[in-house]
XYZ file of C-alpha atoms in Angstrom:
674
model
C 34.486 -47.925 6.912
C 36.972 -50.355 4.816
C 40.188 -51.861 7.167
C 42.320 -49.559 5.067
C 40.175 -47.011 6.827
C 39.604 -47.624 9.791
C 43.213 -48.147 9.681
C 44.251 -45.128 8.712
C 41.823 -43.516 11.367
C 44.467 -45.328 13.990
C 47.224 -43.946 12.975
C 45.898 -40.336 11.834
C 43.446 -39.857 14.976
C 41.627 -36.707 14.124
C 40.884 -34.386 17.405
C 36.766 -35.416 17.942
C 34.527 -33.059 17.038
C 32.627 -33.177 20.629
C 35.886 -32.345 22.559
C 36.429 -28.825 21.178
C 35.577 -25.988 23.740
C 34.466 -23.556 22.586
C 33.979 -21.796 18.807
C 29.952 -22.866 19.358
C 29.227 -20.655 16.043
C 31.887 -22.528 13.951
C 30.291 -25.957 14.918
C 26.521 -24.848 14.643
C 27.441 -23.022 11.131
C 29.476 -26.842 10.598
C 26.376 -28.609 11.298
C 23.375 -27.088 9.652
C 25.556 -28.162 6.705
C 25.780 -31.386 7.552
C 22.137 -31.285 8.461
C 21.628 -29.759 4.751
C 24.007 -29.529 1.645
C 21.937 -26.804 0.387
C 23.444 -24.117 2.626
C 25.903 -24.301 0.913
C 29.005 -24.294 2.607
C 31.221 -22.338 5.326
C 33.701 -20.085 5.475
C 36.049 -19.172 8.884
C 37.687 -16.135 9.494
C 39.789 -15.609 12.571
C 43.166 -15.082 13.763
C 45.835 -17.833 13.949
C 46.312 -20.348 16.533
C 41.995 -20.395 16.722
C 41.733 -24.184 15.723
C 39.870 -23.347 12.836
C 41.698 -26.250 10.573
C 40.978 -28.378 13.694
C 37.049 -28.217 13.947
C 36.639 -28.437 10.014
C 38.462 -31.481 9.745
C 37.461 -33.118 13.047
C 33.803 -32.315 10.844
C 34.200 -35.204 8.362
C 33.772 -38.128 11.396
C 30.191 -36.765 11.507
C 29.121 -37.099 8.378
C 26.535 -39.852 7.130
C 27.889 -42.342 5.383
C 28.103 -42.569 1.491
C 26.253 -44.824 -0.987
C 27.975 -45.275 -3.782
C 28.532 -47.885 -7.331
C 31.082 -50.253 -7.134
C 34.439 -48.974 -8.520
C 32.979 -45.762 -10.020
C 35.788 -42.863 -9.392
C 33.435 -40.441 -9.260
C 31.210 -41.345 -6.473
C 28.446 -41.882 -8.280
C 24.820 -42.770 -6.516
C 23.940 -46.182 -7.365
C 20.036 -44.675 -6.681
C 20.629 -42.712 -9.719
C 23.956 -42.538 -11.452
C 25.350 -39.470 -13.713
C 24.446 -40.806 -17.189
C 27.554 -38.499 -17.786
C 29.546 -40.355 -15.596
C 33.298 -41.494 -17.143
C 33.133 -43.885 -15.510
C 29.802 -45.166 -16.483
C 27.281 -45.920 -17.872
C 26.651 -47.937 -14.674
C 24.649 -51.082 -14.475
C 22.178 -51.725 -11.873
C 23.592 -53.076 -9.078
C 23.907 -52.778 -5.311
C 26.390 -50.056 -4.075
C 28.983 -49.991 -1.649
C 28.940 -47.774 1.217
C 31.874 -45.528 2.112
C 32.268 -42.414 4.693
C 32.174 -39.267 3.347
C 35.018 -37.315 2.592
C 37.108 -34.377 3.466
C 39.223 -33.359 0.723
C 41.775 -30.731 1.320
C 43.074 -28.512 -1.696
C 46.244 -26.844 -0.808
C 46.580 -23.587 -1.819
C 49.287 -24.326 -4.595
C 47.917 -26.766 -5.973
C 47.772 -26.761 -10.318
C 45.046 -26.523 -12.510
C 45.198 -30.769 -13.023
C 45.306 -31.109 -9.432
C 42.154 -29.691 -8.883
C 40.074 -30.228 -12.094
C 41.946 -33.326 -13.193
C 43.877 -34.017 -16.552
C 43.260 -36.114 -19.674
C 46.862 -38.218 -21.234
C 47.271 -35.932 -24.544
C 49.559 -38.792 -25.595
C 46.777 -41.195 -25.840
C 44.167 -39.050 -26.724
C 45.731 -37.521 -30.035
C 47.289 -41.713 -30.675
C 44.705 -43.915 -29.666
C 41.652 -41.133 -29.632
C 40.396 -42.733 -25.731
C 39.635 -40.020 -22.921
C 42.279 -41.114 -20.450
C 41.296 -39.245 -17.481
C 42.863 -38.813 -14.084
C 40.332 -37.430 -11.745
C 41.799 -34.645 -9.890
C 39.942 -33.075 -6.365
C 36.565 -31.997 -7.387
C 36.095 -35.601 -7.988
C 36.809 -36.647 -4.740
C 35.358 -34.042 -2.886
C 32.049 -34.890 -5.155
C 28.880 -35.548 -2.253
C 31.251 -34.750 0.620
C 33.398 -32.209 1.415
C 35.638 -29.883 0.207
C 38.401 -27.717 2.342
C 40.421 -24.582 1.697
C 42.688 -23.507 3.883
C 44.015 -20.362 4.154
C 40.884 -19.786 0.974
C 41.823 -16.269 0.781
C 45.469 -16.359 -1.117
C 44.665 -19.311 -3.762
C 45.466 -18.510 -7.110
C 42.624 -16.928 -8.794
C 42.546 -19.163 -11.706
C 41.734 -21.984 -9.310
C 38.960 -19.787 -7.828
C 36.853 -19.649 -10.931
C 37.220 -23.359 -11.391
C 35.860 -23.443 -7.792
C 33.163 -21.056 -9.012
C 32.051 -22.516 -11.533
C 31.861 -26.547 -10.336
C 30.030 -24.921 -7.116
C 27.810 -22.855 -9.542
C 26.797 -25.293 -11.437
C 27.536 -28.597 -9.710
C 29.281 -29.954 -11.985
C 33.636 -29.811 -13.483
C 34.376 -29.618 -17.059
C 37.665 -30.147 -18.061
C 39.044 -29.622 -22.302
C 41.727 -29.972 -23.748
C 41.885 -28.605 -27.411
C 38.849 -30.250 -28.303
C 38.787 -33.114 -25.950
C 36.454 -32.888 -22.687
C 35.510 -34.369 -20.046
C 32.163 -33.434 -17.623
C 31.412 -35.435 -14.409
C 29.268 -34.270 -11.565
C 30.958 -32.475 -8.484
C 28.295 -31.549 -5.761
C 29.890 -30.747 -2.458
C 30.442 -28.833 0.725
C 32.942 -26.126 0.458
C 34.357 -25.442 3.474
C 37.285 -22.640 3.431
C 39.290 -20.601 6.277
C 41.157 -17.701 6.248
C 43.267 -15.096 8.791
C 41.791 -11.660 7.203
C 45.215 -10.066 7.935
C 46.531 -12.041 5.183
C 44.002 -10.344 2.627
C 40.386 -10.463 1.260
C 38.405 -12.576 -0.764
C 37.161 -12.024 -4.103
C 33.266 -10.335 -4.012
C 32.470 -13.440 -6.486
C 33.834 -16.634 -4.146
C 32.642 -14.608 -0.771
C 29.239 -15.014 -1.632
C 29.128 -18.706 -2.233
C 29.930 -19.736 0.777
C 26.292 -19.892 2.203
C 27.539 -18.679 5.888
C 30.387 -17.378 7.822
C 31.924 -17.179 11.577
C 34.593 -15.325 12.975
C 36.062 -17.165 15.062
C 38.673 -15.182 18.135
C 40.540 -16.895 20.958
C 39.145 -16.453 24.904
C 40.246 -14.229 26.976
C 39.350 -16.604 30.202
C 42.272 -18.420 31.975
C 40.260 -21.585 33.678
C 38.845 -21.955 29.353
C 41.920 -21.469 28.173
C 43.432 -23.901 30.860
C 40.474 -26.123 29.744
C 41.813 -26.093 25.770
C 45.300 -27.030 26.834
C 44.120 -29.619 29.764
C 42.942 -31.501 26.822
C 45.688 -31.007 24.019
C 47.980 -32.848 26.484
C 46.304 -35.069 27.331
C 45.214 -35.894 23.288
C 49.697 -35.772 22.480
C 49.710 -38.565 24.821
C 47.802 -40.497 24.117
C 45.818 -39.783 20.800
C 43.888 -43.719 20.189
C 43.195 -43.259 24.339
C 41.760 -39.990 24.209
C 39.804 -40.165 20.835
C 38.296 -43.375 22.770
C 37.356 -41.466 25.642
C 34.569 -38.762 23.428
C 33.440 -41.766 21.051
C 30.133 -42.031 23.086
C 29.290 -38.020 22.386
C 30.919 -38.726 18.915
C 28.756 -41.297 18.212
C 25.862 -39.377 19.682
C 25.637 -36.306 18.289
C 26.486 -37.736 14.472
C 23.557 -39.689 15.016
C 20.799 -36.457 16.468
C 22.900 -34.958 12.639
C 21.389 -38.047 10.249
C 18.188 -37.976 12.518
C 17.932 -33.916 11.992
C 18.873 -34.278 8.024
C 16.096 -36.731 7.821
C 13.700 -34.490 9.178
C 14.684 -31.902 7.048
C 11.678 -32.459 4.648
C 9.126 -32.070 6.545
C 9.762 -28.901 8.059
C 7.299 -26.109 7.473
C 8.249 -22.477 6.573
C 5.245 -20.785 6.832
C 5.061 -17.508 5.054
C 5.370 -15.161 8.134
C 8.889 -16.729 8.687
C 9.455 -15.989 5.009
C 8.583 -12.812 5.448
C 10.985 -12.097 7.618
C 13.612 -13.897 5.799
C 12.808 -11.118 2.797
C 12.412 -7.888 5.223
C 15.407 -8.792 6.977
C 18.050 -9.025 3.910
C 16.543 -6.299 2.396
C 17.353 -4.027 5.910
C 20.416 -4.882 5.374
C 20.590 -4.306 1.705
C 22.647 -8.007 0.660
C 22.856 -7.825 -3.285
C 20.709 -10.487 -4.751
C 18.712 -13.252 -3.798
C 21.010 -15.799 -2.837
C 20.575 -14.761 0.827
C 17.642 -15.046 1.381
C 17.558 -18.295 -0.308
C 20.900 -19.390 2.179
C 18.958 -18.043 5.385
C 15.742 -20.173 3.926
C 17.909 -22.862 3.797
C 19.958 -22.385 7.315
C 16.203 -21.235 8.880
C 14.537 -25.182 7.836
C 18.133 -27.436 8.473
C 18.147 -24.952 12.325
C 14.893 -26.132 12.915
C 15.285 -29.583 12.834
C 18.386 -29.623 14.096
C 16.026 -28.646 17.381
C 13.905 -30.688 17.014
C 11.225 -29.057 15.762
C 8.558 -28.840 12.962
C 7.900 -25.248 12.426
C 10.702 -22.285 11.291
C 10.651 -20.158 13.859
C 11.691 -16.141 14.010
C 14.836 -18.303 16.107
C 15.228 -20.291 13.541
C 15.310 -17.420 11.440
C 17.745 -15.573 13.879
C 20.491 -17.984 14.173
C 19.653 -18.473 10.524
C 20.342 -14.742 9.199
C 23.350 -14.031 11.897
C 25.205 -16.994 9.898
C 23.457 -15.951 6.140
C 24.519 -12.478 6.507
C 26.830 -10.576 7.400
C 29.502 -11.297 4.690
C 27.129 -10.022 2.185
C 25.771 -6.857 3.330
C 26.833 -3.793 1.162
C 29.707 -2.208 2.458
C 33.034 -1.244 2.246
C 35.502 -3.192 0.772
C 37.723 -1.877 3.419
C 35.050 -3.115 5.838
C 35.408 -6.298 7.959
C 31.692 -8.533 8.065
C 29.439 -7.857 10.643
C 25.986 -7.654 11.053
C 23.775 -5.082 13.715
C 22.295 -7.780 15.720
C 20.215 -5.560 17.563
C 18.895 -4.317 14.406
C 18.267 -7.849 13.696
C 15.984 -8.809 16.836
C 14.310 -5.237 15.695
C 12.941 -6.360 12.846
C 12.544 -9.777 13.896
C 10.986 -8.828 16.885
C 7.911 -7.789 14.134
C 7.511 -11.750 12.981
C 4.279 -13.561 14.904
C 5.164 -16.845 16.536
C 4.373 -20.609 14.919
C 3.448 -23.106 17.243
C 6.315 -25.690 17.604
C 5.655 -29.296 16.948
C 7.738 -30.077 20.273
C 7.019 -27.628 22.782
C 9.451 -29.450 25.559
C 12.661 -28.970 22.727
C 15.204 -26.758 24.072
C 18.135 -25.362 21.360
C 20.609 -24.376 23.854
C 20.443 -28.234 25.550
C 24.090 -29.303 25.265
C 25.025 -26.630 22.816
C 25.658 -27.530 19.006
C 28.463 -30.089 19.662
C 27.060 -31.975 22.383
C 30.193 -30.939 25.031
C 30.440 -28.051 27.184
C 29.506 -25.016 27.140
C 32.201 -21.654 27.052
C 35.381 -23.147 26.051
C 38.132 -21.158 24.676
C 39.013 -21.749 20.992
C 42.163 -23.747 20.491
C 45.400 -23.675 18.166
C 46.536 -25.279 15.553
C 47.032 -28.296 17.886
C 44.682 -27.476 20.368
C 47.064 -24.902 22.427
C 45.686 -21.328 22.448
C 46.593 -18.268 20.428
C 50.153 -17.065 21.537
C 49.827 -13.477 21.709
C 51.944 -11.483 18.533
C 53.642 -8.407 17.883
C 52.452 -5.681 16.256
C 53.086 -6.592 12.667
C 53.228 -2.674 11.803
C 56.326 -2.580 13.756
C 58.976 -5.589 11.912
C 61.515 -5.086 15.103
C 58.316 -6.501 17.667
C 57.607 -3.206 19.262
C 54.358 -1.606 20.061
C 53.325 0.831 17.588
C 52.168 3.766 19.396
C 48.366 4.995 19.063
C 48.130 7.876 16.442
C 48.707 10.728 17.592
C 51.523 9.950 19.714
C 54.888 11.678 19.711
C 57.310 9.482 18.790
C 60.879 10.072 19.003
C 61.908 13.095 16.657
C 58.329 14.178 16.775
C 56.624 16.913 18.616
C 53.130 16.345 21.023
C 51.503 18.509 18.219
C 50.967 15.861 15.763
C 47.491 15.843 13.678
C 45.142 13.150 12.330
C 43.217 14.194 9.326
C 40.257 12.472 8.169
C 40.406 10.609 5.620
C 39.008 12.398 2.115
C 36.277 10.309 -0.142
C 38.446 7.238 -2.151
C 38.679 8.135 -5.718
C 37.739 5.817 -8.550
C 41.710 4.883 -9.846
C 41.474 3.368 -13.351
C 44.407 0.655 -14.208
C 48.024 1.216 -13.728
C 50.939 -0.983 -14.514
C 54.295 -1.927 -14.765
C 56.463 -1.921 -18.124
C 57.669 -4.972 -19.631
C 56.565 -8.238 -19.292
C 56.932 -9.836 -16.127
C 56.748 -13.531 -14.228
C 54.917 -12.932 -10.799
C 51.543 -14.638 -9.158
C 48.682 -14.820 -10.924
C 46.906 -10.576 -10.670
C 45.034 -8.219 -12.252
C 47.455 -5.535 -13.537
C 50.619 -5.845 -15.256
C 51.117 -7.938 -18.587
C 53.535 -11.320 -17.140
C 53.996 -15.096 -18.510
C 50.811 -16.738 -17.092
C 50.040 -20.546 -16.944
C 46.199 -19.224 -18.084
C 45.837 -16.354 -20.597
C 46.106 -15.799 -24.038
C 48.182 -17.940 -26.576
C 50.822 -16.604 -27.820
C 53.279 -18.512 -29.298
C 54.203 -22.380 -28.490
C 57.411 -24.388 -27.527
C 59.397 -27.690 -26.506
C 58.214 -29.072 -22.592
C 60.237 -29.028 -20.261
C 58.388 -32.346 -18.812
C 54.626 -33.378 -19.193
C 52.944 -30.524 -20.999
C 50.239 -28.938 -18.998
C 48.674 -26.798 -22.355
C 49.043 -28.753 -25.040
C 49.657 -26.391 -28.141
C 47.924 -28.696 -31.046
C 48.753 -26.520 -33.877
C 52.159 -26.301 -33.059
C 52.427 -30.666 -32.108
C 50.426 -31.424 -35.655
C 53.866 -29.213 -37.448
C 56.054 -30.794 -35.772
C 54.890 -34.472 -36.255
C 53.780 -33.281 -40.062
C 56.916 -33.945 -42.165
C 57.862 -37.824 -40.271
C 54.380 -39.282 -41.211
C 55.582 -41.662 -44.770
C 58.858 -42.207 -42.581
C 56.977 -43.586 -38.963
C 55.073 -45.801 -41.885
C 51.656 -44.252 -41.555
C 49.369 -45.874 -43.527
C 46.038 -44.614 -41.931
C 44.072 -41.863 -41.156
C 45.554 -41.633 -36.984
C 48.230 -39.296 -36.529
C 51.563 -41.001 -35.385
C 52.818 -39.265 -32.584
C 56.153 -39.232 -30.600
C 57.104 -37.623 -27.481
C 59.596 -35.207 -29.385
C 56.507 -33.853 -31.188
C 54.390 -32.285 -28.534
C 54.169 -28.225 -28.018
C 53.137 -26.714 -25.601
C 51.177 -23.685 -25.244
C 52.836 -19.991 -24.284
C 50.303 -17.564 -22.576
C 50.660 -13.940 -21.838
C 48.071 -12.788 -18.418
C 48.283 -10.677 -16.233
C 49.859 -10.615 -12.712
C 49.855 -8.919 -8.799
C 52.204 -6.506 -8.248
C 53.590 -4.757 -5.014
C 52.552 -1.469 -4.572
C 54.569 0.122 -2.475
C 53.474 3.527 -0.661
C 55.806 6.305 0.314
C 54.124 9.314 2.419
C 55.316 12.346 3.732
C 53.515 11.929 6.713
C 55.705 15.630 8.385
C 54.385 19.127 9.678
C 54.419 20.370 6.279
C 51.360 17.606 5.165
C 49.377 19.028 8.303
C 47.199 21.167 6.519
C 44.420 19.005 6.940
C 42.668 19.582 3.401
C 46.662 18.717 1.757
C 46.468 15.600 3.861
C 42.731 14.134 3.441
C 43.157 14.505 -0.222
C 46.448 12.619 0.081
C 44.849 10.613 2.387
C 41.321 10.093 -0.326
C 43.502 8.821 -3.211
C 45.947 6.667 -1.767
C 42.211 5.036 -0.147
C 41.443 4.753 -4.287
C 44.609 3.645 -4.993
C 44.697 0.902 -2.024
C 40.816 -0.101 -3.114
C 42.318 -0.739 -7.354
C 45.313 -2.890 -5.637
C 42.359 -4.585 -3.761
C 40.813 -5.250 -6.702
C 43.771 -6.463 -8.658
C 44.653 -8.548 -6.302
C 48.353 -6.976 -5.036
C 50.679 -6.598 -2.151
C 51.131 -3.618 -0.623
C 53.253 -2.032 1.363
C 53.344 1.600 3.590
C 56.251 3.659 4.659
C 56.088 6.682 6.272
C 58.518 9.608 7.252
C 58.551 11.873 9.617
C 59.879 13.954 12.465
C 64.083 12.383 12.331
C 63.105 9.034 10.992
C 61.065 6.175 8.559
C 58.927 3.938 9.973
C 57.662 0.881 7.926
C 53.822 1.418 9.264
C 52.477 -1.510 7.147
C 54.797 -4.352 5.655
C 54.545 -5.585 2.115
C 51.255 -7.794 2.584
C 47.872 -8.852 0.749
C 45.766 -7.325 3.485
C 44.612 -4.119 1.381
C 42.539 -3.590 4.345
C 45.101 -3.548 6.845
C 46.916 -0.754 4.261
C 43.843 1.049 4.578
C 43.718 1.121 8.285
C 47.039 2.518 9.139
C 46.558 5.183 6.733
C 43.187 6.746 7.787
C 45.129 6.749 11.186
C 48.581 7.774 10.336
C 48.902 11.374 12.034
C 51.250 14.586 10.607
C 54.185 16.125 12.167
C 57.337 17.250 12.855
C 60.350 17.523 10.481
C 60.985 16.010 7.364
C 63.582 13.546 6.460
C 63.099 13.188 3.206
C 66.421 10.762 2.551
C 64.942 8.262 5.115
C 62.023 7.728 3.538
C 63.270 7.324 0.653
C 65.940 4.623 2.198
C 63.879 3.062 3.725
C 61.316 2.230 0.641
C 64.423 0.951 -0.949
C 65.571 -1.346 1.880
C 61.794 -3.108 1.827
C 62.043 -3.466 -1.622
C 65.833 -4.885 -1.173
C 64.077 -7.440 1.277
C 61.081 -8.175 -1.039
C 62.876 -8.878 -4.137
C 64.605 -11.681 -1.831
C 61.541 -12.910 -0.937
C 59.519 -13.178 -3.859
C 62.189 -11.931 -7.038
C 58.904 -12.148 -9.427
C 57.060 -9.779 -7.986
C 58.162 -6.209 -9.559
C 57.526 -3.233 -7.535
C 55.518 -0.117 -8.147
C 56.644 2.925 -5.711
C 53.993 5.452 -5.318
C 56.172 8.457 -3.460
C 53.813 11.043 -1.805
C 56.089 14.535 -1.222
C 56.500 17.782 -1.682
C 59.830 17.719 -1.980
C 61.123 19.525 0.868
C 63.795 17.889 3.276
C 64.231 20.080 6.526
C 65.809 17.063 8.327
C 68.812 16.741 5.970
C 69.517 18.087 3.007
C 67.735 17.943 -0.232
C 71.403 16.547 -1.583
C 71.193 13.855 0.594
C 68.005 12.572 -0.597
C 68.800 12.876 -4.359
C 71.156 10.717 -3.123
C 68.544 8.373 -1.764
C 66.796 8.408 -4.486
C 69.241 7.089 -6.999
C 69.322 3.769 -4.970
C 65.746 3.281 -6.684
C 66.493 4.697 -10.490
C 65.023 1.582 -12.668
C 61.717 0.770 -10.208
C 58.972 1.985 -11.291
C 57.955 5.709 -9.362
C 55.509 8.407 -9.552
C 56.005 11.057 -7.142
C 52.944 12.950 -6.331
C 53.926 16.141 -5.892
C 52.136 17.825 -3.023
C 53.558 21.590 -3.020
C 50.732 24.305 -3.341
C 50.643 27.932 -3.359
C 51.492 30.361 -5.157
C 55.450 30.292 -5.538
C 56.393 26.398 -6.377
C 60.213 25.261 -5.822
C 59.348 22.498 -8.146
C 61.569 20.369 -5.773
C 58.805 16.782 -6.355
C 59.860 16.926 -9.744
C 63.485 17.706 -9.310
C 63.608 14.445 -7.179
C 61.507 12.841 -10.150
C 64.198 13.376 -12.553
C 66.351 12.294 -10.750
C 64.384 9.248 -10.357
C 63.658 8.280 -13.511
C 59.647 8.632 -12.254
C 57.012 11.329 -13.497
C 55.787 13.495 -11.256
C 52.170 14.142 -10.247
C 50.771 17.585 -9.227
C 48.264 16.574 -5.585
C 45.349 18.509 -7.781
C 45.674 16.105 -10.466
C 45.630 12.978 -8.097
C 41.900 11.972 -9.262
C 43.265 10.519 -12.670
C 46.727 9.588 -11.123
C 46.295 5.722 -11.975
C 45.631 6.700 -15.323
C 48.783 9.254 -15.985
C 50.528 6.364 -14.512
C 49.146 3.915 -17.264
C 49.749 5.976 -20.090
C 53.425 6.722 -18.973
C 54.021 3.094 -18.418
C 51.946 2.294 -22.223
C 54.621 4.670 -23.438
C 57.503 3.043 -21.879
């Protein structure tokens, strides 16, 4: 470690890994990756205030140092330098040793910041590859940490997927390309309430851990005690844990050196394959990750042969996020089923019969401690997110003011597969997969004069802008004489995510089980579509004498599905109140995120038994101009056509409940014709 790095560590000390109380599964998962980077990284899922970031950042101090080529910006190994390194070729010479890096990727980072960028002016005028490395180059042979990884933009996710799969980062800019090695340990943290990960990225994480705050008073008190001591004197607190930190770092280094000597017997390999097949995981990556994690666990505990216990610990961490499941289900694993499967595995003799894998816990510190908050303190209780006023939300089926005790909760019917539907026009919202939008990525639609540094050069437009002035500028050779004012950047069109706000009639007129079951199934299908297309969703329900924002607009489509399944029905029909609440929600969201365009899905039979139809029509006028679909739930031989009348007032299209299977397609066709 250089003096500058030591000084920085003193100025900004990190909370010691061994001082963290509890979170044993998370510490074990991180340690297994430190022992064997081939395990493939860790995804940390948990509620806010559970010390996810604190634990991950503390890992950096325990990683073995790396030897790098002097002056190489891409951390080439002197023993085997990358032949394609942009700073190469490298001469055979002694390298320098530095600590392993933990590089943090901000959620709002640009593509250039992640992958690196080219100096386009020098590339065109001088013909040189003047390349500025990005975070992927910094993370090579280290750790790339993404906090709130589930909120990362899709184009950055695509870059991460490519780099993680190939171990190489490619930067392409209009015929000029640069590549460099990018092998790193990927660690991500996320709060599931804010939305799930794309399946492709989820599968790239070798292990996953669910973190929850302890409810034991003594453990929470110990967390506070240690955190207050750290805040009072960070240097002294960190120094008091240095012996444990050095001991744990040495144990990790010893285990890493021992990994190649671990034996994976056929019986253990057969058990791994059996477990993965029994849990119906997709593909074979789960088998490979489980095998690598079991080998790392055997090395960590000091054994020489993989045993059933090693397989069990590896499977607990490697399979929960890979088992075949409904997209709205949380990751999980039936550990009793896992034990039954592993009971069939014959034990192999281990090289160290006296080894105790649970002597001090993975962190080397006290067992059973609580999780810490982001600053080391325990998580604070929070209000139910389904109620903006902070009041507790009554359990499903319980009467609320204006409702009766005869509420019913209909089972949701099967989720109906929805086709793509879009909002008309060209938006400029967050990148997604739904409606047309001007985005940083996508197909090129034209060129413009850049407002600052061009991010995506339009080569043809640049050449056309410079060509008339070549004689005037004194061009005499083959090179093109460019000036800054000649540069043109490409304009692109891609897809955006939208805000899909569901407004659902939950009154007594919807209480017929078949009708409400069909509605829930159809809306679940649309929620699944929103999940796949990276939308935000919200849910307003109206019954009794009021309308409630059951789910404030969020990226967590899973929360929307849970609220919908638990939705009770009963009471009168305050249609006007539901429309007014929807208008208010959209108004507030327009202030919060003006670039995200809304789509309103109103599920009603058009009746208004609390208030009048005229009041409902006046409220509907407030939503004129919002892309809307009215789902007509009126049934029976005699139809009053109230939903059709409401749709005309809103400028929306009415679709009957019986046609819900084609709802998304109808919306798409209408938007395309608009």
